mmCIF file with all atom_site columns, C-alpha atoms in Angstrom:
data_model
loop_
_atom_site.group_PDB
_atom_site.id
_atom_site.type_symbol
_atom_site.label_atom_id
_atom_site.label_alt_id
_atom_site.label_comp_id
_atom_site.label_asym_id
_atom_site.label_entity_id
_atom_site.label_seq_id
_atom_site.pdbx_PDB_ins_code
_atom_site.Cartn_x
_atom_site.Cartn_y
_atom_site.Cartn_z
_atom_site.occupancy
_atom_site.B_iso_or_equiv
_atom_site.pdbx_formal_charge
_atom_site.auth_seq_id
_atom_site.auth_comp_id
_atom_site.auth_asym_id
_atom_site.auth_atom_id
_atom_site.pdbx_PDB_model_num
ATOM 1   C CA . UNK A 1 1   ? -18.343 9.825   29.532  1.00 76.00 ? 155 UNK A CA 1
ATOM 2   C CA . UNK A 1 2   ? -20.494 10.727  26.313  1.00 76.00 ? 156 UNK A CA 1
ATOM 3   C CA . UNK A 1 3   ? -17.030 9.884   24.370  1.00 76.00 ? 157 UNK A CA 1
ATOM 4   C CA . UNK A 1 4   ? -16.884 6.301   26.241  1.00 71.00 ? 158 UNK A CA 1
ATOM 5   C CA . UNK A 1 5   ? -20.699 5.689   25.170  1.00 69.00 ? 159 UNK A CA 1
ATOM 6   C CA . UNK A 1 6   ? -20.500 7.280   21.458  1.00 74.00 ? 160 UNK A CA 1
ATOM 7   C CA . UNK A 1 7   ? -17.528 4.046   21.777  1.00 70.00 ? 161 UNK A CA 1
ATOM 8   C CA . UNK A 1 8   ? -19.332 1.537   23.100  1.00 67.00 ? 162 UNK A CA 1
ATOM 9   C CA . UNK A 1 9   ? -21.783 1.722   21.099  1.00 65.00 ? 163 UNK A CA 1
ATOM 10  C CA . UNK A 1 10  ? -19.642 2.274   17.810  1.00 63.00 ? 164 UNK A CA 1
ATOM 11  C CA . UNK A 1 11  ? -17.909 -1.047  18.950  1.00 64.00 ? 165 UNK A CA 1
ATOM 12  C CA . UNK A 1 12  ? -21.002 -3.107  19.331  1.00 65.00 ? 166 UNK A CA 1
ATOM 13  C CA . UNK A 1 13  ? -22.066 -2.296  16.360  1.00 66.00 ? 167 UNK A CA 1
ATOM 14  C CA . UNK A 1 14  ? -18.595 -2.776  14.071  1.00 65.00 ? 168 UNK A CA 1
ATOM 15  C CA . UNK A 1 15  ? -17.879 -5.934  15.779  1.00 61.00 ? 169 UNK A CA 1
ATOM 16  C CA . UNK A 1 16  ? -20.753 -8.708  14.705  1.00 57.00 ? 170 UNK A CA 1
ATOM 17  C CA . UNK A 1 17  ? -19.666 -6.868  11.248  1.00 55.00 ? 171 UNK A CA 1
ATOM 18  C CA . UNK A 1 18  ? -16.723 -8.356  10.469  1.00 53.00 ? 172 UNK A CA 1
ATOM 19  C CA . UNK A 1 19  ? -18.511 -11.888 11.905  1.00 55.00 ? 173 UNK A CA 1
ATOM 20  C CA . UNK A 1 20  ? -21.687 -11.888 9.928   1.00 54.00 ? 174 UNK A CA 1
ATOM 21  C CA . UNK A 1 21  ? -21.916 -12.337 6.252   1.00 58.00 ? 175 UNK A CA 1
ATOM 22  C CA . UNK A 1 22  ? -24.421 -12.937 4.070   1.00 57.00 ? 176 UNK A CA 1
ATOM 23  C CA . UNK A 1 23  ? -25.438 -16.542 3.232   1.00 61.00 ? 177 UNK A CA 1
ATOM 24  C CA . UNK A 1 24  ? -22.780 -18.716 2.457   1.00 62.00 ? 178 UNK A CA 1
ATOM 25  C CA . UNK A 1 25  ? -22.863 -22.130 0.185   1.00 63.00 ? 179 UNK A CA 1
ATOM 26  C CA . UNK A 1 26  ? -23.440 -24.817 2.501   1.00 63.00 ? 180 UNK A CA 1
ATOM 27  C CA . UNK A 1 27  ? -21.222 -27.918 1.926   1.00 61.00 ? 181 UNK A CA 1
ATOM 28  C CA . UNK A 1 28  ? -21.639 -31.231 3.719   1.00 61.00 ? 182 UNK A CA 1
ATOM 29  C CA . UNK A 1 29  ? -18.320 -33.253 4.122   1.00 59.00 ? 183 UNK A CA 1
ATOM 30  C CA . UNK A 1 30  ? -18.619 -36.166 1.569   1.00 63.00 ? 184 UNK A CA 1
ATOM 31  C CA . UNK A 1 31  ? -16.218 -38.297 1.490   1.00 67.00 ? 185 UNK A CA 1
ATOM 32  C CA . UNK A 1 32  ? -14.741 -38.842 -2.198  1.00 77.00 ? 186 UNK A CA 1
ATOM 33  C CA . UNK A 1 33  ? -14.082 -42.478 -2.560  1.00 78.00 ? 187 UNK A CA 1
ATOM 34  C CA . UNK A 1 34  ? -10.844 -43.117 -4.160  1.00 82.00 ? 188 UNK A CA 1
ATOM 35  C CA . UNK A 1 35  ? -11.281 -45.660 -6.921  1.00 85.00 ? 189 UNK A CA 1
ATOM 36  C CA . UNK A 1 36  ? -9.258  -49.025 -6.500  1.00 87.00 ? 190 UNK A CA 1
ATOM 37  C CA . UNK A 1 37  ? -5.341  -49.547 -8.232  1.00 92.00 ? 191 UNK A CA 1
ATOM 38  C CA . UNK A 1 38  ? -4.729  -52.208 -9.636  1.00 94.00 ? 192 UNK A CA 1
ATOM 39  C CA . UNK A 1 39  ? -1.842  -50.757 -10.841 1.00 96.00 ? 193 UNK A CA 1
ATOM 40  C CA . UNK A 1 40  ? -0.690  -50.142 -7.635  1.00 96.00 ? 194 UNK A CA 1
ATOM 41  C CA . UNK A 1 41  ? -2.378  -53.816 -5.832  1.00 95.00 ? 195 UNK A CA 1
ATOM 42  C CA . UNK A 1 42  ? 0.093   -55.244 -8.715  1.00 97.00 ? 196 UNK A CA 1
ATOM 43  C CA . UNK A 1 43  ? 3.303   -52.793 -6.620  1.00 97.00 ? 197 UNK A CA 1
ATOM 44  C CA . UNK A 1 44  ? 2.847   -53.921 -3.453  1.00 97.00 ? 198 UNK A CA 1
ATOM 45  C CA . UNK A 1 45  ? 1.905   -57.601 -4.513  1.00 96.00 ? 199 UNK A CA 1
ATOM 46  C CA . UNK A 1 46  ? 5.489   -57.316 -5.932  1.00 97.00 ? 200 UNK A CA 1
ATOM 47  C CA . UNK A 1 47  ? 7.913   -55.159 -3.643  1.00 97.00 ? 201 UNK A CA 1
ATOM 48  C CA . UNK A 1 48  ? 6.512   -57.925 -0.849  1.00 97.00 ? 202 UNK A CA 1
ATOM 49  C CA . UNK A 1 49  ? 4.326   -60.670 -1.577  1.00 96.00 ? 203 UNK A CA 1
ATOM 50  C CA . UNK A 1 50  ? 0.635   -61.094 0.397   1.00 96.00 ? 204 UNK A CA 1
ATOM 51  C CA . UNK A 1 51  ? 0.882   -57.025 0.469   1.00 96.00 ? 205 UNK A CA 1
ATOM 52  C CA . UNK A 1 52  ? -1.484  -56.166 -2.611  1.00 96.00 ? 206 UNK A CA 1
ATOM 53  C CA . UNK A 1 53  ? -3.865  -59.519 -1.390  1.00 96.00 ? 207 UNK A CA 1
ATOM 54  C CA . UNK A 1 54  ? -4.228  -56.744 2.053   1.00 96.00 ? 208 UNK A CA 1
ATOM 55  C CA . UNK A 1 55  ? -4.698  -53.795 -0.387  1.00 96.00 ? 209 UNK A CA 1
ATOM 56  C CA . UNK A 1 56  ? -7.507  -55.795 -1.651  1.00 95.00 ? 210 UNK A CA 1
ATOM 57  C CA . UNK A 1 57  ? -8.998  -56.166 1.704   1.00 94.00 ? 211 UNK A CA 1
ATOM 58  C CA . UNK A 1 58  ? -8.343  -60.282 0.918   1.00 94.00 ? 212 UNK A CA 1
ATOM 59  C CA . UNK A 1 59  ? -6.524  -60.745 4.037   1.00 95.00 ? 213 UNK A CA 1
ATOM 60  C CA . UNK A 1 60  ? -7.640  -64.626 4.231   1.00 96.00 ? 214 UNK A CA 1
ATOM 61  C CA . UNK A 1 61  ? -4.744  -65.414 1.469   1.00 96.00 ? 215 UNK A CA 1
ATOM 62  C CA . UNK A 1 62  ? -2.058  -63.993 2.994   1.00 97.00 ? 216 UNK A CA 1
ATOM 63  C CA . UNK A 1 63  ? -1.504  -66.873 4.774   1.00 97.00 ? 217 UNK A CA 1
ATOM 64  C CA . UNK A 1 64  ? -1.948  -69.224 1.841   1.00 97.00 ? 218 UNK A CA 1
ATOM 65  C CA . UNK A 1 65  ? 1.081   -67.175 0.235   1.00 97.00 ? 219 UNK A CA 1
ATOM 66  C CA . UNK A 1 66  ? 3.547   -67.335 2.402   1.00 98.00 ? 220 UNK A CA 1
ATOM 67  C CA . UNK A 1 67  ? 2.386   -71.590 3.863   1.00 98.00 ? 221 UNK A CA 1
ATOM 68  C CA . UNK A 1 68  ? 2.981   -71.366 -0.562  1.00 98.00 ? 222 UNK A CA 1
ATOM 69  C CA . UNK A 1 69  ? 6.014   -70.254 0.128   1.00 97.00 ? 223 UNK A CA 1
ATOM 70  C CA . UNK A 1 70  ? 7.474   -72.035 3.184   1.00 98.00 ? 224 UNK A CA 1
ATOM 71  C CA . UNK A 1 71  ? 6.504   -75.352 1.747   1.00 98.00 ? 225 UNK A CA 1
ATOM 72  C CA . UNK A 1 72  ? 8.366   -74.497 -1.906  1.00 98.00 ? 226 UNK A CA 1
ATOM 73  C CA . UNK A 1 73  ? 10.899  -73.637 -0.008  1.00 98.00 ? 227 UNK A CA 1
ATOM 74  C CA . UNK A 1 74  ? 11.719  -76.402 2.004   1.00 98.00 ? 228 UNK A CA 1
ATOM 75  C CA . UNK A 1 75  ? 11.623  -78.901 -1.047  1.00 98.00 ? 229 UNK A CA 1
ATOM 76  C CA . UNK A 1 76  ? 13.688  -76.695 -2.496  1.00 98.00 ? 230 UNK A CA 1
ATOM 77  C CA . UNK A 1 77  ? 16.457  -76.227 0.631   1.00 98.00 ? 231 UNK A CA 1
ATOM 78  C CA . UNK A 1 78  ? 16.218  -80.490 1.143   1.00 98.00 ? 232 UNK A CA 1
ATOM 79  C CA . UNK A 1 79  ? 16.186  -81.008 -2.355  1.00 98.00 ? 233 UNK A CA 1
ATOM 80  C CA . UNK A 1 80  ? 19.829  -78.525 -2.361  1.00 98.00 ? 234 UNK A CA 1
ATOM 81  C CA . UNK A 1 81  ? 21.272  -80.684 0.670   1.00 96.00 ? 235 UNK A CA 1
ATOM 82  C CA . UNK A 1 82  ? 20.794  -83.784 -1.055  1.00 95.00 ? 236 UNK A CA 1
ATOM 83  C CA . UNK A 1 83  ? 22.583  -82.683 -3.990  1.00 97.00 ? 237 UNK A CA 1
ATOM 84  C CA . UNK A 1 84  ? 25.035  -81.287 -2.450  1.00 95.00 ? 238 UNK A CA 1
ATOM 85  C CA . UNK A 1 85  ? 25.247  -84.666 0.122   1.00 93.00 ? 239 UNK A CA 1
ATOM 86  C CA . UNK A 1 86  ? 25.268  -86.700 -3.875  1.00 93.00 ? 240 UNK A CA 1
ATOM 87  C CA . UNK A 1 87  ? 27.290  -84.475 -5.080  1.00 93.00 ? 241 UNK A CA 1
ATOM 88  C CA . UNK A 1 88  ? 30.634  -84.620 -2.208  1.00 90.00 ? 242 UNK A CA 1
ATOM 89  C CA . UNK A 1 89  ? 29.288  -88.511 -2.161  1.00 89.00 ? 243 UNK A CA 1
ATOM 90  C CA . UNK A 1 90  ? 30.565  -88.922 -5.981  1.00 90.00 ? 244 UNK A CA 1
ATOM 91  C CA . UNK A 1 91  ? 33.226  -86.461 -6.090  1.00 89.00 ? 245 UNK A CA 1
ATOM 92  C CA . UNK A 1 92  ? 34.834  -89.147 -3.179  1.00 88.00 ? 246 UNK A CA 1
ATOM 93  C CA . UNK A 1 93  ? 33.842  -92.332 -5.225  1.00 87.00 ? 247 UNK A CA 1
ATOM 94  C CA . UNK A 1 94  ? 35.134  -92.224 -8.062  1.00 86.00 ? 248 UNK A CA 1
ATOM 95  C CA . UNK A 1 95  ? 38.782  -90.017 -6.856  1.00 85.00 ? 249 UNK A CA 1
ATOM 96  C CA . UNK A 1 96  ? 39.347  -93.650 -4.783  1.00 79.00 ? 250 UNK A CA 1
ATOM 97  C CA . UNK A 1 97  ? 40.182  -91.876 -1.462  1.00 72.00 ? 251 UNK A CA 1
ATOM 98  C CA . UNK A 1 98  ? 40.609  -93.574 1.824   1.00 64.00 ? 252 UNK A CA 1
ATOM 99  C CA . UNK A 1 99  ? 39.729  -91.079 4.437   1.00 59.00 ? 253 UNK A CA 1
ATOM 100 C CA . UNK A 1 100 ? 36.213  -91.880 6.017   1.00 62.00 ? 254 UNK A CA 1
ATOM 101 C CA . UNK A 1 101 ? 33.971  -90.045 5.341   1.00 73.00 ? 255 UNK A CA 1
ATOM 102 C CA . UNK A 1 102 ? 30.546  -88.131 7.101   1.00 83.00 ? 256 UNK A CA 1
ATOM 103 C CA . UNK A 1 103 ? 28.423  -88.904 4.540   1.00 84.00 ? 257 UNK A CA 1
ATOM 104 C CA . UNK A 1 104 ? 25.748  -91.854 4.170   1.00 84.00 ? 258 UNK A CA 1
ATOM 105 C CA . UNK A 1 105 ? 25.305  -92.507 0.540   1.00 84.00 ? 259 UNK A CA 1
ATOM 106 C CA . UNK A 1 106 ? 29.597  -92.730 0.435   1.00 83.00 ? 260 UNK A CA 1
ATOM 107 C CA . UNK A 1 107 ? 30.295  -97.085 0.025   1.00 81.00 ? 261 UNK A CA 1
ATOM 108 C CA . UNK A 1 108 ? 26.201  -97.756 -0.500  1.00 85.00 ? 262 UNK A CA 1
ATOM 109 C CA . UNK A 1 109 ? 26.191  -97.277 -3.935  1.00 87.00 ? 263 UNK A CA 1
ATOM 110 C CA . UNK A 1 110 ? 28.663  -97.173 -6.697  1.00 88.00 ? 264 UNK A CA 1
ATOM 111 C CA . UNK A 1 111 ? 29.955  -93.723 -9.102  1.00 88.00 ? 265 UNK A CA 1
ATOM 112 C CA . UNK A 1 112 ? 27.548  -94.075 -11.574 1.00 92.00 ? 266 UNK A CA 1
ATOM 113 C CA . UNK A 1 113 ? 24.427  -94.572 -9.146  1.00 93.00 ? 267 UNK A CA 1
ATOM 114 C CA . UNK A 1 114 ? 25.613  -91.659 -7.572  1.00 92.00 ? 268 UNK A CA 1
ATOM 115 C CA . UNK A 1 115 ? 25.568  -89.416 -10.672 1.00 95.00 ? 269 UNK A CA 1
ATOM 116 C CA . UNK A 1 116 ? 21.642  -90.923 -11.418 1.00 96.00 ? 270 UNK A CA 1
ATOM 117 C CA . UNK A 1 117 ? 20.972  -89.623 -7.622  1.00 95.00 ? 271 UNK A CA 1
ATOM 118 C CA . UNK A 1 118 ? 23.085  -86.158 -7.673  1.00 96.00 ? 272 UNK A CA 1
ATOM 119 C CA . UNK A 1 119 ? 21.247  -85.195 -11.203 1.00 97.00 ? 273 UNK A CA 1
ATOM 120 C CA . UNK A 1 120 ? 17.745  -86.262 -9.726  1.00 98.00 ? 274 UNK A CA 1
ATOM 121 C CA . UNK A 1 121 ? 18.236  -84.566 -6.451  1.00 97.00 ? 275 UNK A CA 1
ATOM 122 C CA . UNK A 1 122 ? 19.156  -81.301 -9.151  1.00 98.00 ? 276 UNK A CA 1
ATOM 123 C CA . UNK A 1 123 ? 16.759  -81.197 -11.596 1.00 98.00 ? 277 UNK A CA 1
ATOM 124 C CA . UNK A 1 124 ? 14.355  -81.382 -7.948  1.00 98.00 ? 278 UNK A CA 1
ATOM 125 C CA . UNK A 1 125 ? 16.091  -79.035 -6.926  1.00 97.00 ? 279 UNK A CA 1
ATOM 126 C CA . UNK A 1 126 ? 15.173  -76.058 -10.081 1.00 98.00 ? 280 UNK A CA 1
ATOM 127 C CA . UNK A 1 127 ? 11.836  -77.160 -10.147 1.00 98.00 ? 281 UNK A CA 1
ATOM 128 C CA . UNK A 1 128 ? 11.915  -76.199 -6.379  1.00 98.00 ? 282 UNK A CA 1
ATOM 129 C CA . UNK A 1 129 ? 13.308  -72.636 -8.101  1.00 97.00 ? 283 UNK A CA 1
ATOM 130 C CA . UNK A 1 130 ? 10.760  -72.984 -11.274 1.00 98.00 ? 284 UNK A CA 1
ATOM 131 C CA . UNK A 1 131 ? 7.457   -73.214 -9.101  1.00 98.00 ? 285 UNK A CA 1
ATOM 132 C CA . UNK A 1 132 ? 8.485   -70.270 -6.553  1.00 98.00 ? 286 UNK A CA 1
ATOM 133 C CA . UNK A 1 133 ? 8.887   -68.660 -9.117  1.00 97.00 ? 287 UNK A CA 1
ATOM 134 C CA . UNK A 1 134 ? 5.242   -69.331 -10.732 1.00 98.00 ? 288 UNK A CA 1
ATOM 135 C CA . UNK A 1 135 ? 4.328   -69.442 -7.020  1.00 98.00 ? 289 UNK A CA 1
ATOM 136 C CA . UNK A 1 136 ? 4.927   -65.384 -6.809  1.00 98.00 ? 290 UNK A CA 1
ATOM 137 C CA . UNK A 1 137 ? 3.292   -64.551 -10.828 1.00 98.00 ? 291 UNK A CA 1
ATOM 138 C CA . UNK A 1 138 ? 0.473   -66.334 -9.235  1.00 98.00 ? 292 UNK A CA 1
ATOM 139 C CA . UNK A 1 139 ? 0.446   -63.712 -6.426  1.00 97.00 ? 293 UNK A CA 1
ATOM 140 C CA . UNK A 1 140 ? 0.857   -61.034 -8.562  1.00 97.00 ? 294 UNK A CA 1
ATOM 141 C CA . UNK A 1 141 ? -1.640  -61.868 -10.768 1.00 98.00 ? 295 UNK A CA 1
ATOM 142 C CA . UNK A 1 142 ? -4.130  -62.802 -8.055  1.00 97.00 ? 296 UNK A CA 1
ATOM 143 C CA . UNK A 1 143 ? -3.275  -59.021 -6.533  1.00 96.00 ? 297 UNK A CA 1
ATOM 144 C CA . UNK A 1 144 ? -4.319  -57.584 -9.615  1.00 97.00 ? 298 UNK A CA 1
ATOM 145 C CA . UNK A 1 145 ? -7.398  -59.714 -10.689 1.00 96.00 ? 299 UNK A CA 1
ATOM 146 C CA . UNK A 1 146 ? -8.689  -58.837 -7.627  1.00 95.00 ? 300 UNK A CA 1
ATOM 147 C CA . UNK A 1 147 ? -8.057  -54.979 -8.051  1.00 94.00 ? 301 UNK A CA 1
ATOM 148 C CA . UNK A 1 148 ? -10.198 -54.885 -10.616 1.00 93.00 ? 302 UNK A CA 1
ATOM 149 C CA . UNK A 1 149 ? -12.394 -55.812 -10.439 1.00 90.00 ? 303 UNK A CA 1
ATOM 150 C CA . UNK A 1 150 ? -13.067 -55.061 -6.758  1.00 89.00 ? 304 UNK A CA 1
ATOM 151 C CA . UNK A 1 151 ? -15.953 -53.008 -7.609  1.00 85.00 ? 305 UNK A CA 1
ATOM 152 C CA . UNK A 1 152 ? -18.023 -55.646 -8.793  1.00 81.00 ? 306 UNK A CA 1
ATOM 153 C CA . UNK A 1 153 ? -21.278 -55.682 -7.835  1.00 73.00 ? 307 UNK A CA 1
ATOM 154 C CA . UNK A 1 154 ? -22.973 -59.267 -7.863  1.00 69.00 ? 308 UNK A CA 1
ATOM 155 C CA . UNK A 1 155 ? -25.999 -58.749 -6.331  1.00 71.00 ? 309 UNK A CA 1
ATOM 156 C CA . UNK A 1 156 ? -29.021 -59.860 -5.649  1.00 72.00 ? 310 UNK A CA 1
ATOM 157 C CA . UNK A 1 157 ? -30.453 -60.577 -9.110  1.00 74.00 ? 311 UNK A CA 1
ATOM 158 C CA . UNK A 1 158 ? -27.158 -62.534 -10.673 1.00 75.00 ? 312 UNK A CA 1
ATOM 159 C CA . UNK A 1 159 ? -28.044 -66.629 -10.042 1.00 78.00 ? 313 UNK A CA 1
ATOM 160 C CA . UNK A 1 160 ? -27.148 -69.189 -11.733 1.00 82.00 ? 314 UNK A CA 1
ATOM 161 C CA . UNK A 1 161 ? -29.756 -72.522 -11.110 1.00 85.00 ? 315 UNK A CA 1
ATOM 162 C CA . UNK A 1 162 ? -29.186 -75.756 -11.845 1.00 89.00 ? 316 UNK A CA 1
ATOM 163 C CA . UNK A 1 163 ? -31.762 -78.725 -11.881 1.00 90.00 ? 317 UNK A CA 1
ATOM 164 C CA . UNK A 1 164 ? -32.244 -82.531 -13.633 1.00 89.00 ? 318 UNK A CA 1
ATOM 165 C CA . UNK A 1 165 ? -34.780 -82.326 -16.348 1.00 87.00 ? 319 UNK A CA 1
ATOM 166 C CA . UNK A 1 166 ? -36.237 -85.864 -17.987 1.00 84.00 ? 320 UNK A CA 1
ATOM 167 C CA . UNK A 1 167 ? -37.742 -84.384 -21.093 1.00 79.00 ? 321 UNK A CA 1
ATOM 168 C CA . UNK A 1 168 ? -40.206 -87.498 -22.130 1.00 77.00 ? 322 UNK A CA 1
ATOM 169 C CA . UNK A 1 169 ? -41.528 -87.614 -26.059 1.00 73.00 ? 323 UNK A CA 1
ATOM 170 C CA . UNK A 1 170 ? -44.996 -85.825 -27.507 1.00 70.00 ? 324 UNK A CA 1
ATOM 171 C CA . UNK A 1 171 ? -45.190 -88.078 -30.101 1.00 71.00 ? 325 UNK A CA 1
ATOM 172 C CA . UNK A 1 172 ? -44.262 -91.416 -31.028 1.00 68.00 ? 326 UNK A CA 1
ATOM 173 C CA . UNK A 1 173 ? -41.379 -92.944 -33.542 1.00 67.00 ? 327 UNK A CA 1
ATOM 174 C CA . UNK A 1 174 ? -42.156 -94.641 -36.562 1.00 69.00 ? 328 UNK A CA 1
ATOM 175 C CA . UNK A 1 175 ? -39.914 -97.923 -35.005 1.00 71.00 ? 329 UNK A CA 1
ATOM 176 C CA . UNK A 1 176 ? -41.565 -97.384 -31.814 1.00 70.00 ? 330 UNK A CA 1
ATOM 177 C CA . UNK A 1 177 ? -41.727 -94.595 -28.619 1.00 69.00 ? 331 UNK A CA 1
ATOM 178 C CA . UNK A 1 178 ? -39.361 -92.570 -28.474 1.00 72.00 ? 332 UNK A CA 1
ATOM 179 C CA . UNK A 1 179 ? -36.262 -93.038 -25.643 1.00 73.00 ? 333 UNK A CA 1
ATOM 180 C CA . UNK A 1 180 ? -36.675 -90.428 -22.981 1.00 76.00 ? 334 UNK A CA 1
ATOM 181 C CA . UNK A 1 181 ? -33.767 -87.915 -22.778 1.00 81.00 ? 335 UNK A CA 1
ATOM 182 C CA . UNK A 1 182 ? -32.396 -86.755 -19.710 1.00 86.00 ? 336 UNK A CA 1
ATOM 183 C CA . UNK A 1 183 ? -30.665 -83.480 -19.225 1.00 87.00 ? 337 UNK A CA 1
ATOM 184 C CA . UNK A 1 184 ? -29.659 -80.744 -17.405 1.00 88.00 ? 338 UNK A CA 1
ATOM 185 C CA . UNK A 1 185 ? -31.076 -78.286 -17.468 1.00 88.00 ? 339 UNK A CA 1
ATOM 186 C CA . UNK A 1 186 ? -29.452 -73.976 -16.325 1.00 88.00 ? 340 UNK A CA 1
ATOM 187 C CA . UNK A 1 187 ? -30.903 -70.950 -15.277 1.00 86.00 ? 341 UNK A CA 1
ATOM 188 C CA . UNK A 1 188 ? -28.947 -67.536 -15.157 1.00 84.00 ? 342 UNK A CA 1
ATOM 189 C CA . UNK A 1 189 ? -30.557 -64.423 -14.087 1.00 79.00 ? 343 UNK A CA 1
ATOM 190 C CA . UNK A 1 190 ? -29.248 -60.930 -14.308 1.00 72.00 ? 344 UNK A CA 1
#
């Protein structure tokens, strides 16, 4: 019985000793804010148009980007179809073939006019694809610039104030009264 009591006392005094330690440094869990990466925004926007804007939390720009892509794509495809139609009509008219063709340009225009029409639609088709490339580049540039300005703070102290001013002359000129000068006053506060 004495032995059991002694073991129990030893266990009671030994167990807390392992869990109780000296004072530890208490650190608050502070979430370190990762810096916003312009490089990442650029890569995202290059991989998928609009993804860089999502990374920059500018969600409203995504529909604008895809609307531009859709409109430019529609114009490009329409011009391509008209180009192919004019090209087919020119080939038919220049060969002088007799079989009927399902093309409304045949019989309406001579071969010289069909060349002009074909070149017109080809030019517009190519311009559409160039504009599509520029729209894509603008998307990437916008994401990059937005990422660079992501942490820029526009505080309450920054303001621009415009107001019209009418300057009346204080002195008389040798030739008579000086005319009043109208202007625009710009006040910028930082």
